[in-house]
Amino acid sequence: MIAGLGGIAFQVIGQFVLHYSLVMFAGYSPAEAVGEHLIFDHSHTGQFSPWLIVVVMTIGGLLSGWLVYTFAPEAEGHGTDAAIDAYHNKRGRIRGRIPIVKTFASAITIGTGGSGGREGPIAQIGASFGAFLGKLLKLPSRDRRILLAAGMGAGVGAVFRAPLAGALFAAEILYSESDFEAEVIIPAATASIIGYSVYGLWLPAEMHHTPLFGNDLNYAAGSPLELLPYAVLAVVVAVMGIVYIKVFYGIHNLFAKLPVPKTLRPAIGAGLAGIIGVGLFKLWGEERQALAVLSTGYGTLQQALTAATEVGIPLLFTIAVVKILTTSLTISSGGSGGVFGPSMVIGGCTGGAVGLIFQQIWPDLVPHPEAFAIVGMAGFFAGCAHAPFSTIIMVSEMTGGYGLLLPTMWVSTLTFVMGRPWKLYSKQVPSRLESPAHRGDFLVDILEGIYVRDVYHERKSLVLIPEAMTLNEIVHTIATTRQHYFPVVNEAGRIVGIFSNDDVRSYLYDETLWTLANAGDVMNSHVVSVTPDDDLNTALRCFTAIAIDELPVVDAEDDGKLLGTIRHKEVIAAYNRRLMEFKKAAQDEQE
């Protein structure tokens, strides 16, 4: 419910900022997707002044930077990465002020024309409340992480009206390889459904279940031969994705070295993005669609999805390339906003341009170049974010149909494979095995796969102590061996106890006891043992329970029959060997 309400609050604040900044001062109202609910009437804007857009954006960057770096530096950049980091490395903890700061900072950045998306802010808002709720209820770290991820999925599912994709996004976006956080899916699905429903109640009745880009995108896959041009599209958007990531983090590194206060960096980035956007507008003969490189860009993307020919190949490609630069300047400088929204514009415009090219080359095979725009949206983000499944579903839900499911899967899979060495979300870890959040889980999993019989020392290599051996004989025996723990056996050779060097040490101060005491007096008769068929997790629990470093290994059918001993350090060594084997196998598979 909070994620849904947070999405409403974010939209209202963002539109308020937009109306009283870009619209009122610069006379510019960015076009939006047909399914977007606008609460202000922008039909009567003031005189359009392109260069005032730069001023508004710079002021917006200044306000956003001041908010973020004064109250919550973690809220800088794209919020999804911060939520991923909290999941893996911070035991599901996010400071309570983060969602408030993130909401206002992102609304100011996007509302004043910054090139950013809504998924990062709303993902961090939902994740922050999930983490806060876990803290409030004093839940263990595992449950806090689940609530964090569920909140993230609910926010994304609500704002993009894609509840199924929201649940899958929360489970998939945490890892860069093809891994899922399975325990998150059901809680995230539940939260996403409710968040979507709450957000939908805010919309007018006729828009309750309207996809973000409308119900009129009724494209479908045609001939299987279409997969050939779609394969070319996959290569193009994969290259664009690599350029996007390189430019994004390259500019981030440049701003990190900039010798100015951090609070000023978002203003500089926003101002430069504004200059580039307005410069492109002037260069393109004051074509309003060129301004899609600023703000969300959804209006031009909507045009690419419905009538790509009206935009044209040159402008679509130009918007895609320049949007990479303006988004990088806006977000990498420290501005607050998401990267999914711009990714859709970049991928959609690239796909629309490629579709138009193939329509000219092969008109019978590609009758609808707009279908390439939809597939390009999914393929681009799937490759950049390493989240093919959730992206496929999200784009399908946002465009109102699954008619393009086959080419979308085809392109998304190819871009995921081609883009594996690069990732847009730097805090992703490859898989659950590498996640600090699951180190304890994998310790158990790995130890349960190794058995005592694989590592224990057999009886023939041990020094055994007869029950009747005197303390004097014991002292001289243990002085000649490096063995630390000594099983005690009776006349029949059956184990009756065990003692360590430390147990003998307490008798050494009185030599009169050396001939009176024997092994029966020194040993601990309550023997905790394991069998060869026990796994190492069982052995480790025994070590922990009685705080010793060596355990007797006895026959599974006869607990008096000593077979050998197992040491604590050998259990850890076996775990480390197996872990290295897993990592090497994973590395070999990746290579």
XYZ file of C-alpha atoms in Angstrom:
591
model
C 0.000 0.000 0.000
C 2.834 2.379 0.845
C 4.533 1.653 -2.490
C 1.316 2.470 -4.336
C 0.747 5.639 -2.311
C 4.423 6.537 -2.738
C 4.032 6.189 -6.491
C 1.030 8.535 -6.415
C 2.893 11.073 -4.263
C 5.911 10.921 -6.550
C 3.778 11.514 -9.650
C 1.866 14.400 -8.059
C 5.003 16.148 -6.789
C 6.767 15.587 -10.111
C 3.880 17.054 -12.115
C 3.609 19.968 -9.680
C 7.302 20.753 -10.183
C 6.941 20.375 -13.963
C 3.945 22.706 -14.129
C 5.470 25.455 -12.023
C 8.921 25.297 -13.600
C 9.190 24.191 -17.230
C 5.608 24.996 -18.172
C 5.223 28.329 -16.358
C 8.715 29.728 -16.934
C 9.915 28.143 -20.186
C 6.557 27.500 -21.844
C 7.546 23.903 -22.467
C 5.340 20.925 -21.660
C 7.046 17.593 -22.536
C 4.762 15.166 -24.337
C 3.865 12.045 -22.343
C 2.728 8.483 -22.973
C -0.991 8.122 -23.744
C -1.585 6.152 -20.553
C -0.086 8.822 -18.297
C -2.515 10.663 -16.014
C -1.871 14.419 -16.090
C -3.310 16.459 -13.218
C -2.548 19.866 -14.761
C -3.908 21.321 -17.991
C -0.949 22.340 -20.140
C -2.969 23.379 -23.153
C -2.406 27.074 -22.371
C 1.290 27.427 -21.696
C 3.273 30.650 -21.802
C 5.588 31.688 -24.619
C 8.054 28.948 -25.438
C 11.621 30.001 -24.538
C 14.070 27.166 -25.286
C 17.062 28.635 -23.468
C 14.987 29.102 -20.305
C 14.828 25.299 -20.232
C 18.572 25.323 -19.504
C 18.057 27.796 -16.638
C 15.225 25.740 -15.140
C 17.229 22.521 -15.415
C 20.265 24.093 -13.773
C 18.188 25.403 -10.858
C 16.539 21.990 -10.561
C 19.941 20.300 -10.431
C 21.084 22.761 -7.777
C 18.032 22.105 -5.572
C 18.251 18.345 -6.074
C 21.969 18.304 -5.250
C 21.458 20.375 -2.118
C 18.688 18.074 -0.905
C 20.604 14.870 -1.549
C 24.058 15.810 -0.295
C 22.712 17.677 2.729
C 20.276 15.080 4.036
C 20.950 11.702 2.398
C 23.975 11.228 0.108
C 22.838 7.630 -0.527
C 19.939 9.035 -2.569
C 22.203 10.288 -5.379
C 22.105 8.714 -8.800
C 19.778 5.900 -9.770
C 18.127 4.521 -6.655
C 17.878 0.903 -7.777
C 21.613 0.411 -7.242
C 21.317 1.701 -3.667
C 18.509 -0.781 -2.957
C 20.562 -3.632 -4.451
C 23.532 -2.638 -2.285
C 21.363 -2.569 0.851
C 20.083 -6.055 0.045
C 23.513 -7.641 -0.411
C 25.771 -5.660 1.886
C 23.712 -3.847 4.537
C 21.505 -6.643 5.907
C 18.416 -5.011 4.376
C 18.916 -1.690 6.176
C 18.110 1.696 4.596
C 17.886 4.942 6.516
C 14.305 6.122 7.075
C 14.880 9.561 5.563
C 15.943 8.096 2.189
C 12.450 7.727 0.633
C 11.490 11.303 1.540
C 14.689 12.816 0.169
C 14.614 10.549 -2.891
C 11.001 11.463 -3.677
C 11.563 15.214 -3.680
C 15.037 15.143 -5.261
C 13.914 12.892 -8.128
C 10.689 14.808 -8.664
C 12.712 18.031 -8.934
C 15.289 16.465 -11.281
C 12.741 14.947 -13.674
C 10.149 17.733 -13.262
C 12.647 20.424 -14.279
C 13.607 18.525 -17.432
C 16.418 16.247 -16.269
C 16.781 13.096 -18.329
C 15.890 10.397 -15.821
C 13.398 7.651 -15.159
C 10.877 6.928 -12.453
C 11.792 3.329 -11.639
C 14.891 4.193 -9.586
C 13.162 6.619 -7.223
C 10.043 4.513 -6.751
C 12.115 1.335 -6.330
C 14.127 3.018 -3.585
C 10.977 4.464 -1.992
C 9.338 1.025 -1.823
C 12.562 -0.663 -0.730
C 13.156 1.938 1.994
C 9.730 1.462 3.490
C 10.140 -2.316 3.354
C 13.420 -1.981 5.247
C 11.802 0.430 7.737
C 8.927 -1.985 8.335
C 11.383 -4.820 8.983
C 13.214 -2.665 11.511
C 9.965 -1.571 13.171
C 8.854 -5.191 13.604
C 12.365 -6.199 14.772
C 12.602 -8.867 12.094
C 15.810 -10.804 11.332
C 17.984 -9.678 8.429
C 16.586 -12.337 6.047
C 13.036 -11.008 6.463
C 14.203 -7.399 6.211
C 15.811 -8.214 2.876
C 12.633 -9.863 1.622
C 10.552 -6.835 2.646
C 13.073 -4.528 0.966
C 12.849 -6.452 -2.308
C 9.061 -6.732 -2.087
C 8.794 -2.968 -1.645
C 11.060 -2.425 -4.618
C 8.937 -4.710 -6.803
C 5.685 -3.139 -5.605
C 6.876 0.361 -6.493
C 7.968 -0.633 -9.984
C 4.808 -2.679 -10.572
C 2.619 0.245 -9.522
C 4.217 3.135 -11.422
C 4.702 1.184 -14.656
C 1.385 -0.664 -14.250
C 3.168 -3.967 -14.626
C 2.488 -6.042 -11.483
C 3.907 -9.335 -12.734
C 7.041 -7.639 -14.036
C 7.435 -5.814 -10.723
C 7.611 -9.120 -8.858
C 10.107 -10.623 -11.303
C 12.130 -7.402 -11.367
C 12.613 -7.563 -7.597
C 13.873 -11.147 -7.809
C 16.039 -10.782 -10.917
C 17.639 -7.328 -10.716
C 19.760 -8.336 -7.691
C 22.095 -10.503 -9.804
C 24.054 -9.971 -13.008
C 24.055 -13.609 -14.092
C 20.930 -15.658 -14.776
C 19.998 -16.094 -11.117
C 16.802 -15.393 -9.183
C 16.063 -14.606 -5.557
C 13.327 -17.238 -5.389
C 12.201 -16.449 -1.839
C 11.357 -12.888 -2.934
C 8.965 -13.709 -5.792
C 5.767 -14.553 -3.851
C 6.038 -11.676 -1.323
C 6.970 -9.278 -4.149
C 4.061 -10.515 -6.282
C 1.628 -9.944 -3.427
C 3.002 -6.473 -2.731
C 3.104 -5.622 -6.437
C -0.565 -6.558 -6.934
C -1.620 -4.351 -4.021
C 0.669 -1.499 -5.051
C -0.689 -1.659 -8.608
C -4.273 -1.678 -7.323
C -3.725 1.277 -4.976
C -2.050 3.268 -7.741
C -4.814 2.330 -10.173
C -7.512 3.730 -7.853
C -5.881 7.159 -8.195
C -6.292 7.073 -11.976
C -9.557 8.056 -13.715
C -11.972 5.135 -14.080
C -11.322 4.754 -17.806
C -7.575 4.421 -17.152
C -7.604 1.942 -14.250
C -6.185 -0.884 -16.334
C -4.778 1.046 -19.287
C -1.166 0.120 -20.121
C 1.310 2.989 -19.960
C 1.625 3.179 -23.744
C -2.054 2.437 -24.469
C -4.103 -0.440 -25.827
C -3.605 0.244 -29.517
C -0.201 -1.414 -30.019
C -1.631 -4.592 -31.544
C 1.472 -5.869 -33.300
C 2.225 -9.560 -33.634
C 5.070 -11.742 -34.821
C 4.747 -12.776 -38.449
C 7.026 -15.013 -40.471
C 9.843 -16.858 -38.676
C 12.148 -15.127 -41.172
C 11.550 -11.942 -39.162
C 13.958 -13.334 -36.581
C 16.811 -12.493 -38.993
C 16.297 -8.701 -38.918
C 15.491 -8.976 -35.223
C 18.911 -10.599 -34.734
C 20.476 -7.564 -36.417
C 18.437 -5.374 -34.049
C 19.872 -7.347 -31.117
C 23.422 -6.598 -32.246
C 22.664 -2.893 -32.687
C 20.977 -2.430 -29.289
C 23.694 -4.516 -27.589
C 26.328 -2.124 -28.985
C 24.207 0.853 -27.922
C 23.907 -0.682 -24.460
C 27.665 -1.049 -24.113
C 28.118 2.584 -25.221
C 25.460 3.656 -22.687
C 27.231 1.917 -19.798
C 30.678 3.162 -20.834
C 29.501 6.763 -21.206
C 27.410 6.631 -18.024
C 30.263 5.502 -15.787
C 32.874 7.488 -17.711
C 30.989 10.704 -16.959
C 30.453 9.532 -13.381
C 34.232 9.214 -12.960
C 34.810 12.633 -14.519
C 32.368 14.312 -12.140
C 33.930 12.469 -9.185
C 37.237 14.196 -10.040
C 35.660 17.603 -10.616
C 37.146 20.090 -8.084
C 33.802 21.608 -7.049
C 31.484 20.891 -4.092
C 29.303 17.815 -4.587
C 26.137 19.886 -4.198
C 27.032 21.816 -7.363
C 27.770 18.816 -9.574
C 24.110 17.935 -10.376
C 23.531 21.567 -11.410
C 26.512 21.447 -13.772
C 25.369 18.115 -15.215
C 21.773 19.287 -15.663
C 22.909 22.552 -17.237
C 25.129 20.751 -19.742
C 22.324 18.303 -20.559
C 19.986 21.242 -21.125
C 22.452 22.984 -23.440
C 22.853 19.789 -25.482
C 19.086 19.250 -25.644
C 18.281 22.797 -26.719
C 21.249 22.748 -29.125
C 19.830 19.621 -30.778
C 16.413 21.304 -30.962
C 17.935 24.272 -32.798
C 20.078 22.043 -35.017
C 17.004 20.049 -36.066
C 15.091 23.112 -37.224
C 13.299 23.586 -33.885
C 11.630 20.190 -34.101
C 9.912 19.651 -30.716
C 10.441 15.881 -30.855
C 14.188 16.449 -30.611
C 13.611 17.598 -27.020
C 12.905 13.957 -26.130
C 16.559 13.849 -25.066
C 15.375 15.797 -21.994
C 12.830 14.850 -19.300
C 11.276 11.383 -19.727
C 11.108 11.439 -23.543
C 7.967 9.291 -23.419
C 6.092 11.490 -25.935
C 8.516 10.803 -28.778
C 8.795 7.176 -27.693
C 4.987 6.927 -27.961
C 5.291 8.292 -31.503
C 7.973 5.711 -32.330
C 5.639 2.966 -31.085
C 2.628 4.132 -33.100
C 3.917 6.036 -36.158
C 7.688 5.719 -36.444
C 7.662 6.971 -40.042
C 6.545 10.416 -38.876
C 9.684 10.729 -36.749
C 12.097 9.316 -39.304
C 15.299 7.295 -39.189
C 17.804 10.162 -38.690
C 15.930 11.756 -35.771
C 15.241 8.422 -34.056
C 18.919 7.452 -34.155
C 19.987 10.937 -33.073
C 17.607 10.920 -30.087
C 18.874 7.489 -29.040
C 22.533 8.561 -29.157
C 22.075 11.980 -27.532
C 19.742 10.558 -24.862
C 22.702 8.458 -23.691
C 24.706 11.644 -23.159
C 21.967 13.726 -21.498
C 20.984 10.875 -19.152
C 24.605 10.328 -18.180
C 25.090 14.035 -17.472
C 21.884 14.228 -15.431
C 22.298 11.098 -13.299
C 26.058 10.467 -13.243
C 26.684 13.984 -11.977
C 24.753 13.103 -8.810
C 21.253 13.996 -9.957
C 18.462 11.807 -8.661
C 16.545 9.674 -11.122
C 16.230 6.224 -12.648
C 17.859 4.705 -15.707
C 15.070 2.388 -16.856
C 12.928 5.150 -18.384
C 15.756 6.595 -20.501
C 16.707 3.031 -21.451
C 13.236 2.522 -22.924
C 13.571 5.688 -24.995
C 17.061 4.765 -26.210
C 16.077 1.185 -27.023
C 12.706 2.146 -28.505
C 14.109 4.853 -30.783
C 16.973 2.593 -31.872
C 14.505 -0.222 -32.589
C 12.191 2.104 -34.520
C 15.073 3.309 -36.696
C 16.264 -0.237 -37.408
C 12.682 -1.260 -38.208
C 12.297 1.604 -40.692
C 15.568 0.619 -42.388
C 14.442 -2.999 -42.778
C 11.020 -1.867 -44.013
C 12.768 -0.053 -46.858
C 14.966 -3.070 -47.620
C 12.372 -5.813 -47.098
C 8.867 -4.255 -46.945
C 6.945 -7.532 -47.199
C 8.779 -9.023 -44.215
C 8.692 -5.881 -42.028
C 5.309 -4.224 -42.490
C 5.314 -2.651 -38.999
C 8.645 -1.033 -38.025
C 6.976 0.072 -34.777
C 7.161 -3.537 -33.597
C 10.941 -3.183 -33.689
C 10.631 -0.208 -31.350
C 8.804 -2.323 -28.764
C 11.284 -5.172 -29.075
C 14.187 -2.702 -28.960
C 12.900 -1.311 -25.656
C 13.046 -4.739 -24.070
C 16.281 -5.874 -25.682
C 18.214 -2.746 -24.732
C 17.404 -2.845 -21.021
C 17.683 -6.639 -20.832
C 21.269 -6.383 -22.034
C 22.215 -3.396 -19.863
C 20.540 -4.495 -16.631
C 21.022 -8.256 -17.061
C 17.329 -8.760 -16.329
C 15.829 -10.379 -19.446
C 12.785 -12.090 -17.926
C 11.373 -9.154 -15.979
C 12.096 -6.793 -18.881
C 10.268 -9.002 -21.376
C 7.198 -9.102 -19.133
C 7.413 -5.400 -18.233
C 7.517 -4.192 -21.817
C 4.675 -6.550 -22.726
C 2.552 -5.228 -19.853
C 3.387 -1.591 -20.641
C 2.423 -1.994 -24.294
C -0.714 -4.028 -23.636
C -0.021 -7.367 -25.272
C 2.137 -10.441 -25.757
C 1.886 -10.616 -29.540
C 5.601 -9.850 -29.841
C 6.669 -12.263 -27.119
C 8.730 -14.475 -29.457
C 10.902 -11.733 -31.041
C 11.145 -9.981 -27.649
C 12.506 -13.152 -26.056
C 14.843 -13.670 -29.009
C 16.329 -10.170 -28.921
C 16.464 -9.953 -25.099
C 18.252 -13.292 -24.855
C 20.809 -12.292 -27.479
C 21.507 -8.903 -25.879
C 21.803 -10.518 -22.449
C 24.426 -12.935 -23.768
C 26.330 -10.269 -25.709
C 26.244 -7.778 -22.852
C 27.358 -10.061 -20.028
C 30.779 -8.410 -19.450
C 29.123 -4.999 -18.850
C 26.418 -4.053 -16.358
C 24.425 -0.894 -15.723
C 23.803 -1.654 -12.034
C 27.260 -1.780 -10.482
C 26.043 -3.220 -7.151
C 24.716 -6.408 -8.727
C 26.624 -9.557 -7.766
C 26.964 -12.450 -10.222
C 24.844 -14.968 -8.291
C 23.595 -16.027 -4.867
C 26.913 -17.790 -4.300
C 28.767 -14.442 -4.335
C 26.163 -12.512 -2.344
C 27.228 -11.582 1.212
C 23.556 -11.965 2.127
C 23.765 -15.714 1.426
C 27.177 -16.641 2.739
C 25.673 -18.522 5.659
C 23.175 -20.291 3.389
C 25.875 -21.572 1.084
C 28.060 -22.598 3.996
C 25.281 -24.974 5.006
C 24.539 -26.067 1.415
C 28.171 -26.856 0.686
C 28.815 -28.591 4.019
C 25.709 -30.731 3.560
C 27.188 -31.959 0.292
C 30.396 -33.279 1.928
C 30.459 -36.262 4.292
C 32.563 -37.187 7.299
C 33.832 -40.276 5.499
C 35.550 -37.986 2.972
C 37.822 -36.217 5.467
C 38.220 -38.108 8.764
C 41.438 -39.733 10.060
C 41.220 -43.508 10.406
C 41.809 -45.261 13.721
C 45.116 -46.823 12.686
C 46.760 -43.389 12.516
C 45.694 -42.462 16.060
C 47.273 -42.915 19.480
C 44.630 -44.596 21.627
C 44.740 -44.545 25.434
C 43.665 -47.649 27.416
C 41.209 -46.833 30.181
C 43.595 -48.224 32.861
C 46.686 -46.287 31.740
C 48.129 -44.236 34.624
C 48.568 -40.510 34.434
C 52.346 -40.959 34.518
C 52.201 -43.144 31.407
C 49.748 -40.724 29.751
C 52.089 -37.757 30.282
C 55.002 -39.579 28.707
C 52.836 -40.874 25.832
C 51.404 -37.527 24.786
C 54.873 -35.952 24.987
C 55.959 -38.071 22.023
C 53.082 -37.180 19.662
C 51.572 -34.113 17.973
C 48.081 -35.480 18.566
C 45.914 -33.134 20.650
C 42.795 -35.228 21.419
C 43.054 -38.834 22.678
C 40.230 -41.349 22.515
C 40.083 -43.682 25.574
C 39.195 -47.323 24.936
C 38.393 -50.233 27.251
C 39.877 -53.733 27.174
C 37.576 -54.660 24.286
C 38.814 -51.709 22.244
C 35.502 -49.822 22.473
C 35.560 -46.069 22.990
C 34.503 -44.990 26.478
C 35.712 -41.396 26.591
C 38.050 -38.748 25.228
C 40.421 -36.136 26.656
C 42.762 -33.427 25.388
C 46.186 -32.106 26.360
C 44.430 -29.346 28.258
C 42.551 -31.885 30.405
C 45.873 -33.441 31.485
C 47.503 -30.094 32.255
C 45.431 -29.552 35.411
C 46.984 -32.694 36.995
C 50.603 -31.783 36.341
C 51.150 -29.627 39.442
C 50.909 -32.653 41.782
C 53.242 -35.558 40.911
C 51.697 -37.755 43.623
C 48.631 -38.082 41.427
C 50.638 -39.397 38.504
C 50.592 -42.963 39.788
C 47.138 -42.809 41.400
C 45.067 -41.267 38.583
C 44.400 -43.044 35.319
C 42.735 -42.320 31.992
C 39.304 -42.965 33.478
C 39.814 -40.015 35.831
C 40.999 -37.624 33.136
C 38.595 -38.416 30.284
C 35.182 -36.997 29.492
C 32.824 -39.959 29.362
C 30.032 -38.014 27.615
C 31.323 -38.599 24.111
C 29.772 -36.553 21.325
C 30.530 -38.370 18.091
C 29.639 -38.487 14.414
C 29.411 -41.308 11.888
C 30.965 -41.560 8.413
C 27.502 -41.018 6.891
C 26.942 -37.692 8.651
C 27.521 -34.537 6.594
C 29.964 -31.857 7.621
C 27.165 -29.486 8.622
C 26.213 -31.995 11.333
C 29.847 -32.205 12.421
C 30.120 -28.418 12.537
C 27.043 -28.194 14.781
C 28.659 -30.710 17.137
C 31.886 -28.707 17.250
C 29.914 -25.576 18.071
C 27.721 -27.249 20.699
C 30.546 -28.615 22.870
C 33.356 -26.197 21.944
C 36.014 -28.778 21.026
C 38.254 -29.090 17.979
C 38.126 -32.851 17.361
C 35.325 -35.429 17.313
C 35.428 -39.239 17.416
C 34.014 -40.966 14.356
C 32.106 -44.128 15.266
C 30.321 -46.862 13.336
C 26.734 -45.978 12.389
C 25.469 -49.347 13.718
C 27.691 -49.527 16.816
C 28.507 -46.242 18.572
C 31.179 -47.967 20.680
C 33.240 -48.968 17.658
C 35.814 -46.235 17.024
C 36.699 -45.669 13.373
C 38.804 -42.488 13.677
C 38.517 -38.766 14.410
C 37.656 -35.583 12.498
C 39.118 -32.140 13.195
C 37.380 -28.761 13.024
C 40.055 -27.238 10.791
C 39.659 -30.094 8.314
C 35.939 -29.358 8.016
C 36.707 -25.723 7.162
C 39.454 -26.797 4.743
C 37.032 -29.151 2.972
C 34.488 -26.332 2.691
C 37.082 -23.976 1.199
C 38.219 -26.603 -1.315
C 34.665 -27.258 -2.458
C 33.918 -23.530 -2.674
C 36.984 -23.001 -4.864
C 35.835 -25.871 -7.079
C 32.435 -24.219 -7.516
C 33.993 -20.848 -8.324
C 36.426 -22.377 -10.813
C 33.615 -24.314 -12.494
C 31.530 -21.136 -12.726
C 34.505 -19.234 -14.150
C 35.203 -21.973 -16.692
C 31.554 -21.968 -17.723
C 31.583 -18.191 -18.128
C 34.778 -18.312 -20.195
